[in-house]
Amino acid sequence: MMGRFGLTTGRSAGVDTEPWAVSIRPSRASPSRSRISNTCGHETAANKAFPRLRGPPRKGFLRRAVSIARMLRETFVHVPGVGYRTEERLWRMGIRTWDDFSAARRPRRLSLKLGHRIEDELTRSSEALRRGRHRYFARGLWPRDHWRAWREFRHAIAFLDIETTGLSIGRDAITVVGVYDGARKRSFVQGDNLEDLPAAMARAKLLVTFNGSRFDVPFLRKAFPRMALDQIHLDLLHPLRRLGFVGGLKAIETQVGILRSEETSGLAGFDAVRLWHAYDAGDDDALDLLLEYNMEDVVNLEPLAELAYEGLRSLCLDGGFVTADRLPRPR
């Protein structure tokens, strides 16, 4: 299709700019009816499909009443020697939180040595959490479990998305970086203020991206080799996959009912490349549209992170699933 500035947009441009995207994007995600493994690693018998969303899509991003549950305090797999099966066994015995373990006697079928190790590690974990030491959990948790720290560290969050001149980390460069901390939106542009990005990221303890592990973070490490990228990293691509959502970011937004603005609707990753080249050739309006497109990528990560957290926590602790159709309508 033709977008603003006479640019051919989306797949009609002949370039697939989202390597994680799929060619067929069903309206409903259907997990296998065989045994599947949820994101906690606990095998669960599943025989359900995820329902269609009710009602029309909504513009902007969804808001919901957040629960007071704190999954990190219900986590034991960061303790050396504790795997997903042991963690699940603790939950089933009623030991759902760190405080529960401290108050309980040593559970049956748990060795004395492991019991002492868990107790010591939970003491260190509580102190690290009290002090806000995010690196302790970034190192202690497997990357697939970083989502568990969402509630505890979202006060120091950075939703982030980058635009580049192409997909090659070796040949291409960053053009725009959008950062959102839940209140303030900031854009960093090559040739203007991109060098200010490290200072803006210095206070972030939780980084949220979509496919950032393979794309955004490697580009950032190359462009800013001295910038500390040691945050807890919630890469939403993988948690959303585990919940049954398919396709790239735009496809998942459609599935949960997030609408883009009229100006950016239909734009895809390669359009961002074209817009940058148009701006580089003297079209300032192209930069305005590029910044709007990028910031929508960024702010739309917030409701998706909330959905991923609630859905994965429900799978871990209750064996249920929080679907997008249960999100309240925005005011």
PDB file of N, CA and C in Angstrom, residues 105-183:
ATOM      1  N   ARG A 105       7.858 -25.191  58.696  1.00  0.00           N
ATOM      2  CA  ARG A 105       8.887 -26.178  58.971  1.00  0.00           C
ATOM      3  C   ARG A 105       9.434 -26.682  57.642  1.00  0.00           C
ATOM      4  N   ARG A 106      10.588 -27.308  57.708  1.00  0.00           N
ATOM      5  CA  ARG A 106      11.180 -27.834  56.473  1.00  0.00           C
ATOM      6  C   ARG A 106      10.214 -28.833  55.838  1.00  0.00           C
ATOM      7  N   PRO A 107       9.829 -28.582  54.556  1.00  0.00           N
ATOM      8  CA  PRO A 107       8.869 -29.469  53.899  1.00  0.00           C
ATOM      9  C   PRO A 107       9.397 -30.890  53.783  1.00  0.00           C
ATOM     10  N   ARG A 108       8.477 -31.832  53.802  1.00  0.00           N
ATOM     11  CA  ARG A 108       8.850 -33.225  53.597  1.00  0.00           C
ATOM     12  C   ARG A 108       9.490 -33.405  52.233  1.00  0.00           C
ATOM     13  N   ARG A 109      10.334 -34.377  52.089  1.00  0.00           N
ATOM     14  CA  ARG A 109      11.017 -34.707  50.834  1.00  0.00           C
ATOM     15  C   ARG A 109      11.928 -33.569  50.361  1.00  0.00           C
ATOM     16  N   LEU A 110      12.288 -32.698  51.270  1.00  0.00           N
ATOM     17  CA  LEU A 110      13.249 -31.642  50.971  1.00  0.00           C
ATOM     18  C   LEU A 110      14.430 -31.842  51.905  1.00  0.00           C
ATOM     19  N   SER A 111      15.591 -32.070  51.338  1.00  0.00           N
ATOM     20  CA  SER A 111      16.750 -32.392  52.170  1.00  0.00           C
ATOM     21  C   SER A 111      17.096 -31.232  53.096  1.00  0.00           C
ATOM     22  N   LEU A 112      17.724 -31.570  54.194  1.00  0.00           N
ATOM     23  CA  LEU A 112      18.126 -30.548  55.154  1.00  0.00           C
ATOM     24  C   LEU A 112      19.080 -29.549  54.512  1.00  0.00           C
ATOM     25  N   LYS A 113      19.997 -30.062  53.697  1.00  0.00           N
ATOM     26  CA  LYS A 113      20.970 -29.195  53.031  1.00  0.00           C
ATOM     27  C   LYS A 113      20.281 -28.212  52.097  1.00  0.00           C
ATOM     28  N   LEU A 114      19.340 -28.712  51.287  1.00  0.00           N
ATOM     29  CA  LEU A 114      18.633 -27.831  50.362  1.00  0.00           C
ATOM     30  C   LEU A 114      17.755 -26.847  51.123  1.00  0.00           C
ATOM     31  N   GLY A 115      17.141 -27.306  52.212  1.00  0.00           N
ATOM     32  CA  GLY A 115      16.316 -26.408  53.008  1.00  0.00           C
ATOM     33  C   GLY A 115      17.108 -25.233  53.548  1.00  0.00           C
ATOM     34  N   HIS A 116      18.306 -25.507  54.062  1.00  0.00           N
ATOM     35  CA  HIS A 116      19.159 -24.426  54.568  1.00  0.00           C
ATOM     36  C   HIS A 116      19.599 -23.502  53.428  1.00  0.00           C
ATOM     37  N   ARG A 117      19.882 -24.099  52.272  1.00  0.00           N
ATOM     38  CA  ARG A 117      20.314 -23.286  51.128  1.00  0.00           C
ATOM     39  C   ARG A 117      19.194 -22.340  50.700  1.00  0.00           C
ATOM     40  N   ILE A 118      17.974 -22.849  50.644  1.00  0.00           N
ATOM     41  CA  ILE A 118      16.842 -22.007  50.264  1.00  0.00           C
ATOM     42  C   ILE A 118      16.657 -20.882  51.277  1.00  0.00           C
ATOM     43  N   GLU A 119      16.717 -21.234  52.542  1.00  0.00           N
ATOM     44  CA  GLU A 119      16.521 -20.225  53.590  1.00  0.00           C
ATOM     45  C   GLU A 119      17.576 -19.134  53.507  1.00  0.00           C
ATOM     46  N   ASP A 120      18.828 -19.515  53.308  1.00  0.00           N
ATOM     47  CA  ASP A 120      19.903 -18.524  53.204  1.00  0.00           C
ATOM     48  C   ASP A 120      19.722 -17.640  51.970  1.00  0.00           C
ATOM     49  N   GLU A 121      19.359 -18.271  50.852  1.00  0.00           N
ATOM     50  CA  GLU A 121      19.200 -17.515  49.613  1.00  0.00           C
ATOM     51  C   GLU A 121      18.018 -16.556  49.704  1.00  0.00           C
ATOM     52  N   LEU A 122      16.940 -16.967  50.332  1.00  0.00           N
ATOM     53  CA  LEU A 122      15.777 -16.091  50.467  1.00  0.00           C
ATOM     54  C   LEU A 122      16.079 -14.911  51.376  1.00  0.00           C
ATOM     55  N   THR A 123      16.931 -15.114  52.360  1.00  0.00           N
ATOM     56  CA  THR A 123      17.361 -13.990  53.201  1.00  0.00           C
ATOM     57  C   THR A 123      18.125 -12.973  52.362  1.00  0.00           C
ATOM     58  N   ARG A 124      19.033 -13.470  51.520  1.00  0.00           N
ATOM     59  CA  ARG A 124      19.783 -12.565  50.637  1.00  0.00           C
ATOM     60  C   ARG A 124      18.855 -11.908  49.619  1.00  0.00           C
ATOM     61  N   SER A 125      17.889 -12.658  49.121  1.00  0.00           N
ATOM     62  CA  SER A 125      16.950 -12.118  48.136  1.00  0.00           C
ATOM     63  C   SER A 125      16.112 -10.996  48.733  1.00  0.00           C
ATOM     64  N   SER A 126      15.632 -11.194  49.944  1.00  0.00           N
ATOM     65  CA  SER A 126      14.823 -10.166  50.604  1.00  0.00           C
ATOM     66  C   SER A 126      15.624  -8.889  50.804  1.00  0.00           C
ATOM     67  N   GLU A 127      16.883  -9.036  51.183  1.00  0.00           N
ATOM     68  CA  GLU A 127      17.733  -7.864  51.378  1.00  0.00           C
ATOM     69  C   GLU A 127      18.016  -7.173  50.048  1.00  0.00           C
ATOM     70  N   ALA A 128      18.264  -7.960  49.002  1.00  0.00           N
ATOM     71  CA  ALA A 128      18.512  -7.374  47.682  1.00  0.00           C
ATOM     72  C   ALA A 128      17.282  -6.627  47.186  1.00  0.00           C
ATOM     73  N   LEU A 129      16.110  -7.189  47.409  1.00  0.00           N
ATOM     74  CA  LEU A 129      14.882  -6.531  46.974  1.00  0.00           C
ATOM     75  C   LEU A 129      14.639  -5.264  47.786  1.00  0.00           C
ATOM     76  N   ARG A 130      14.891  -5.323  49.070  1.00  0.00           N
ATOM     77  CA  ARG A 130      14.717  -4.143  49.915  1.00  0.00           C
ATOM     78  C   ARG A 130      15.621  -3.005  49.457  1.00  0.00           C
ATOM     79  N   ARG A 131      16.820  -3.340  49.027  1.00  0.00           N
ATOM     80  CA  ARG A 131      17.774  -2.328  48.572  1.00  0.00           C
ATOM     81  C   ARG A 131      17.597  -1.975  47.096  1.00  0.00           C
ATOM     82  N   GLY A 132      16.693  -2.650  46.405  1.00  0.00           N
ATOM     83  CA  GLY A 132      16.479  -2.371  44.993  1.00  0.00           C
ATOM     84  C   GLY A 132      17.629  -2.802  44.109  1.00  0.00           C
ATOM     85  N   ARG A 133      18.314  -3.871  44.484  1.00  0.00           N
ATOM     86  CA  ARG A 133      19.484  -4.343  43.724  1.00  0.00           C
ATOM     87  C   ARG A 133      19.012  -5.220  42.560  1.00  0.00           C
ATOM     88  N   HIS A 134      18.724  -4.585  41.470  1.00  0.00           N
ATOM     89  CA  HIS A 134      18.167  -5.305  40.319  1.00  0.00           C
ATOM     90  C   HIS A 134      19.167  -6.281  39.713  1.00  0.00           C
ATOM     91  N   ARG A 135      20.458  -5.959  39.781  1.00  0.00           N
ATOM     92  CA  ARG A 135      21.462  -6.837  39.172  1.00  0.00           C
ATOM     93  C   ARG A 135      21.470  -8.215  39.832  1.00  0.00           C
ATOM     94  N   TYR A 136      21.150  -8.262  41.099  1.00  0.00           N
ATOM     95  CA  TYR A 136      21.096  -9.538  41.824  1.00  0.00           C
ATOM     96  C   TYR A 136      20.093 -10.474  41.157  1.00  0.00           C
ATOM     97  N   PHE A 137      18.941  -9.939  40.775  1.00  0.00           N
ATOM     98  CA  PHE A 137      17.909 -10.767  40.158  1.00  0.00           C
ATOM     99  C   PHE A 137      18.147 -10.941  38.660  1.00  0.00           C
ATOM    100  N   ALA A 138      18.761  -9.943  38.021  1.00  0.00           N
ATOM    101  CA  ALA A 138      19.094 -10.090  36.604  1.00  0.00           C
ATOM    102  C   ALA A 138      20.071 -11.237  36.399  1.00  0.00           C
ATOM    103  N   ARG A 139      20.982 -11.419  37.361  1.00  0.00           N
ATOM    104  CA  ARG A 139      21.945 -12.519  37.279  1.00  0.00           C
ATOM    105  C   ARG A 139      21.363 -13.829  37.804  1.00  0.00           C
ATOM    106  N   GLY A 140      20.535 -13.751  38.830  1.00  0.00           N
ATOM    107  CA  GLY A 140      20.051 -14.963  39.482  1.00  0.00           C
ATOM    108  C   GLY A 140      18.935 -15.676  38.753  1.00  0.00           C
ATOM    109  N   LEU A 141      18.119 -14.931  38.008  1.00  0.00           N
ATOM    110  CA  LEU A 141      17.003 -15.525  37.278  1.00  0.00           C
ATOM    111  C   LEU A 141      17.426 -15.878  35.862  1.00  0.00           C
ATOM    112  N   TRP A 142      16.897 -16.984  35.349  1.00  0.00           N
ATOM    113  CA  TRP A 142      17.064 -17.270  33.933  1.00  0.00           C
ATOM    114  C   TRP A 142      16.360 -16.173  33.136  1.00  0.00           C
ATOM    115  N   PRO A 143      16.858 -15.816  31.954  1.00  0.00           N
ATOM    116  CA  PRO A 143      16.184 -14.790  31.152  1.00  0.00           C
ATOM    117  C   PRO A 143      14.700 -15.067  30.936  1.00  0.00           C
ATOM    118  N   ARG A 144      14.321 -16.336  30.800  1.00  0.00           N
ATOM    119  CA  ARG A 144      12.916 -16.664  30.571  1.00  0.00           C
ATOM    120  C   ARG A 144      12.043 -16.342  31.784  1.00  0.00           C
ATOM    121  N   ASP A 145      12.682 -16.098  32.946  1.00  0.00           N
ATOM    122  CA  ASP A 145      11.931 -15.803  34.162  1.00  0.00           C
ATOM    123  C   ASP A 145      12.028 -14.344  34.589  1.00  0.00           C
ATOM    124  N   HIS A 146      12.631 -13.500  33.783  1.00  0.00           N
ATOM    125  CA  HIS A 146      12.766 -12.096  34.160  1.00  0.00           C
ATOM    126  C   HIS A 146      11.414 -11.404  34.288  1.00  0.00           C
ATOM    127  N   TRP A 147      10.388 -11.916  33.628  1.00  0.00           N
ATOM    128  CA  TRP A 147       9.059 -11.323  33.726  1.00  0.00           C
ATOM    129  C   TRP A 147       8.555 -11.309  35.169  1.00  0.00           C
ATOM    130  N   ARG A 148       9.066 -12.215  35.986  1.00  0.00           N
ATOM    131  CA  ARG A 148       8.590 -12.322  37.367  1.00  0.00           C
ATOM    132  C   ARG A 148       8.899 -11.067  38.187  1.00  0.00           C
ATOM    133  N   ALA A 149       9.867 -10.276  37.766  1.00  0.00           N
ATOM    134  CA  ALA A 149      10.260  -9.073  38.505  1.00  0.00           C
ATOM    135  C   ALA A 149       9.495  -7.833  38.058  1.00  0.00           C
ATOM    136  N   TRP A 150       8.522  -7.995  37.194  1.00  0.00           N
ATOM    137  CA  TRP A 150       7.780  -6.865  36.625  1.00  0.00           C
ATOM    138  C   TRP A 150       7.193  -5.957  37.706  1.00  0.00           C
ATOM    139  N   ARG A 151       6.471  -6.521  38.647  1.00  0.00           N
ATOM    140  CA  ARG A 151       5.776  -5.692  39.623  1.00  0.00           C
ATOM    141  C   ARG A 151       6.750  -4.993  40.578  1.00  0.00           C
ATOM    142  N   GLU A 152       7.796  -5.690  40.987  1.00  0.00           N
ATOM    143  CA  GLU A 152       8.709  -5.120  41.979  1.00  0.00           C
ATOM    144  C   GLU A 152       9.591  -4.007  41.425  1.00  0.00           C
ATOM    145  N   PHE A 153       9.891  -4.036  40.126  1.00  0.00           N
ATOM    146  CA  PHE A 153      10.853  -3.076  39.584  1.00  0.00           C
ATOM    147  C   PHE A 153      10.260  -2.142  38.534  1.00  0.00           C
ATOM    148  N   ARG A 154       8.949  -2.137  38.396  1.00  0.00           N
ATOM    149  CA  ARG A 154       8.380  -1.274  37.358  1.00  0.00           C
ATOM    150  C   ARG A 154       8.453   0.204  37.730  1.00  0.00           C
ATOM    151  N   HIS A 155       8.790   0.515  38.978  1.00  0.00           N
ATOM    152  CA  HIS A 155       8.967   1.913  39.366  1.00  0.00           C
ATOM    153  C   HIS A 155      10.212   2.514  38.722  1.00  0.00           C
ATOM    154  N   ALA A 156      11.115   1.666  38.237  1.00  0.00           N
ATOM    155  CA  ALA A 156      12.341   2.139  37.582  1.00  0.00           C
ATOM    156  C   ALA A 156      12.452   1.445  36.234  1.00  0.00           C
ATOM    157  N   ILE A 157      11.474   1.706  35.388  1.00  0.00           N
ATOM    158  CA  ILE A 157      11.315   0.944  34.148  1.00  0.00           C
ATOM    159  C   ILE A 157      11.705   1.773  32.933  1.00  0.00           C
ATOM    160  N   ALA A 158      12.095   1.090  31.889  1.00  0.00           N
ATOM    161  CA  ALA A 158      12.337   1.733  30.598  1.00  0.00           C
ATOM    162  C   ALA A 158      11.749   0.843  29.514  1.00  0.00           C
ATOM    163  N   PHE A 159      10.620   1.255  28.948  1.00  0.00           N
ATOM    164  CA  PHE A 159      10.115   0.628  27.733  1.00  0.00           C
ATOM    165  C   PHE A 159      10.934   1.218  26.591  1.00  0.00           C
ATOM    166  N   LEU A 160      11.447   0.388  25.721  1.00  0.00           N
ATOM    167  CA  LEU A 160      12.410   0.876  24.728  1.00  0.00           C
ATOM    168  C   LEU A 160      12.204   0.206  23.380  1.00  0.00           C
ATOM    169  N   ASP A 161      12.379   0.999  22.331  1.00  0.00           N
ATOM    170  CA  ASP A 161      12.362   0.463  20.969  1.00  0.00           C
ATOM    171  C   ASP A 161      13.284   1.317  20.113  1.00  0.00           C
ATOM    172  N   ILE A 162      14.001   0.667  19.216  1.00  0.00           N
ATOM    173  CA  ILE A 162      14.924   1.399  18.344  1.00  0.00           C
ATOM    174  C   ILE A 162      14.483   1.282  16.894  1.00  0.00           C
ATOM    175  N   GLU A 163      14.903   2.254  16.104  1.00  0.00           N
ATOM    176  CA  GLU A 163      14.801   2.185  14.642  1.00  0.00           C
ATOM    177  C   GLU A 163      16.222   2.236  14.094  1.00  0.00           C
ATOM    178  N   THR A 164      16.432   1.572  12.983  1.00  0.00           N
ATOM    179  CA  THR A 164      17.773   1.477  12.409  1.00  0.00           C
ATOM    180  C   THR A 164      17.717   1.674  10.901  1.00  0.00           C
ATOM    181  N   THR A 165      18.885   1.723  10.295  1.00  0.00           N
ATOM    182  CA  THR A 165      18.960   1.832   8.836  1.00  0.00           C
ATOM    183  C   THR A 165      18.815   0.481   8.154  1.00  0.00           C
ATOM    184  N   GLY A 166      18.716  -0.588   8.930  1.00  0.00           N
ATOM    185  CA  GLY A 166      18.569  -1.935   8.382  1.00  0.00           C
ATOM    186  C   GLY A 166      18.668  -2.961   9.487  1.00  0.00           C
ATOM    187  N   LEU A 167      18.756  -4.224   9.103  1.00  0.00           N
ATOM    188  CA  LEU A 167      18.724  -5.314  10.073  1.00  0.00           C
ATOM    189  C   LEU A 167      20.100  -5.830  10.469  1.00  0.00           C
ATOM    190  N   SER A 168      21.150  -5.400   9.776  1.00  0.00           N
ATOM    191  CA  SER A 168      22.486  -5.914  10.041  1.00  0.00           C
ATOM    192  C   SER A 168      23.164  -5.123  11.153  1.00  0.00           C
ATOM    193  N   ILE A 169      23.472  -5.802  12.244  1.00  0.00           N
ATOM    194  CA  ILE A 169      24.151  -5.137  13.350  1.00  0.00           C
ATOM    195  C   ILE A 169      25.543  -4.683  12.927  1.00  0.00           C
ATOM    196  N   GLY A 170      26.172  -5.418  12.040  1.00  0.00           N
ATOM    197  CA  GLY A 170      27.509  -5.067  11.599  1.00  0.00           C
ATOM    198  C   GLY A 170      27.552  -3.888  10.650  1.00  0.00           C
ATOM    199  N   ARG A 171      26.547  -3.760   9.776  1.00  0.00           N
ATOM    200  CA  ARG A 171      26.577  -2.730   8.740  1.00  0.00           C
ATOM    201  C   ARG A 171      25.689  -1.529   9.025  1.00  0.00           C
ATOM    202  N   ASP A 172      24.589  -1.738   9.733  1.00  0.00           N
ATOM    203  CA  ASP A 172      23.600  -0.675   9.895  1.00  0.00           C
ATOM    204  C   ASP A 172      23.765   0.054  11.220  1.00  0.00           C
ATOM    205  N   ALA A 173      23.044   1.168  11.353  1.00  0.00           N
ATOM    206  CA  ALA A 173      23.197   2.027  12.527  1.00  0.00           C
ATOM    207  C   ALA A 173      21.836   2.391  13.102  1.00  0.00           C
ATOM    208  N   ILE A 174      21.843   2.795  14.359  1.00  0.00           N
ATOM    209  CA  ILE A 174      20.624   3.260  15.020  1.00  0.00           C
ATOM    210  C   ILE A 174      20.287   4.663  14.526  1.00  0.00           C
ATOM    211  N   THR A 175      19.022   4.895  14.239  1.00  0.00           N
ATOM    212  CA  THR A 175      18.565   6.223  13.822  1.00  0.00           C
ATOM    213  C   THR A 175      17.741   6.904  14.911  1.00  0.00           C
ATOM    214  N   VAL A 176      16.855   6.126  15.558  1.00  0.00           N
ATOM    215  CA  VAL A 176      15.956   6.679  16.580  1.00  0.00           C
ATOM    216  C   VAL A 176      15.835   5.677  17.719  1.00  0.00           C
ATOM    217  N   VAL A 177      15.797   6.174  18.935  1.00  0.00           N
ATOM    218  CA  VAL A 177      15.493   5.349  20.109  1.00  0.00           C
ATOM    219  C   VAL A 177      14.368   6.026  20.874  1.00  0.00           C
ATOM    220  N   GLY A 178      13.310   5.273  21.151  1.00  0.00           N
ATOM    221  CA  GLY A 178      12.215   5.778  21.968  1.00  0.00           C
ATOM    222  C   GLY A 178      12.263   5.137  23.340  1.00  0.00           C
ATOM    223  N   VAL A 179      12.097   5.947  24.385  1.00  0.00           N
ATOM    224  CA  VAL A 179      12.125   5.457  25.766  1.00  0.00           C
ATOM    225  C   VAL A 179      10.924   6.036  26.506  1.00  0.00           C
ATOM    226  N   TYR A 180      10.270   5.183  27.281  1.00  0.00           N
ATOM    227  CA  TYR A 180       9.094   5.585  28.063  1.00  0.00           C
ATOM    228  C   TYR A 180       9.215   4.964  29.444  1.00  0.00           C
ATOM    229  N   ASP A 181       9.074   5.768  30.484  1.00  0.00           N
ATOM    230  CA  ASP A 181       9.222   5.250  31.847  1.00  0.00           C
ATOM    231  C   ASP A 181       7.891   5.089  32.573  1.00  0.00           C
ATOM    232  N   GLY A 182       6.803   5.122  31.821  1.00  0.00           N
ATOM    233  CA  GLY A 182       5.474   5.036  32.407  1.00  0.00           C
ATOM    234  C   GLY A 182       4.838   6.389  32.602  1.00  0.00           C
ATOM    235  N   ALA A 183       5.630   7.449  32.478  1.00  0.00           N
ATOM    236  CA  ALA A 183       5.118   8.809  32.620  1.00  0.00           C
ATOM    237  C   ALA A 183       5.686   9.733  31.541  1.00  0.00           C
TER     238      ALA A 183
END
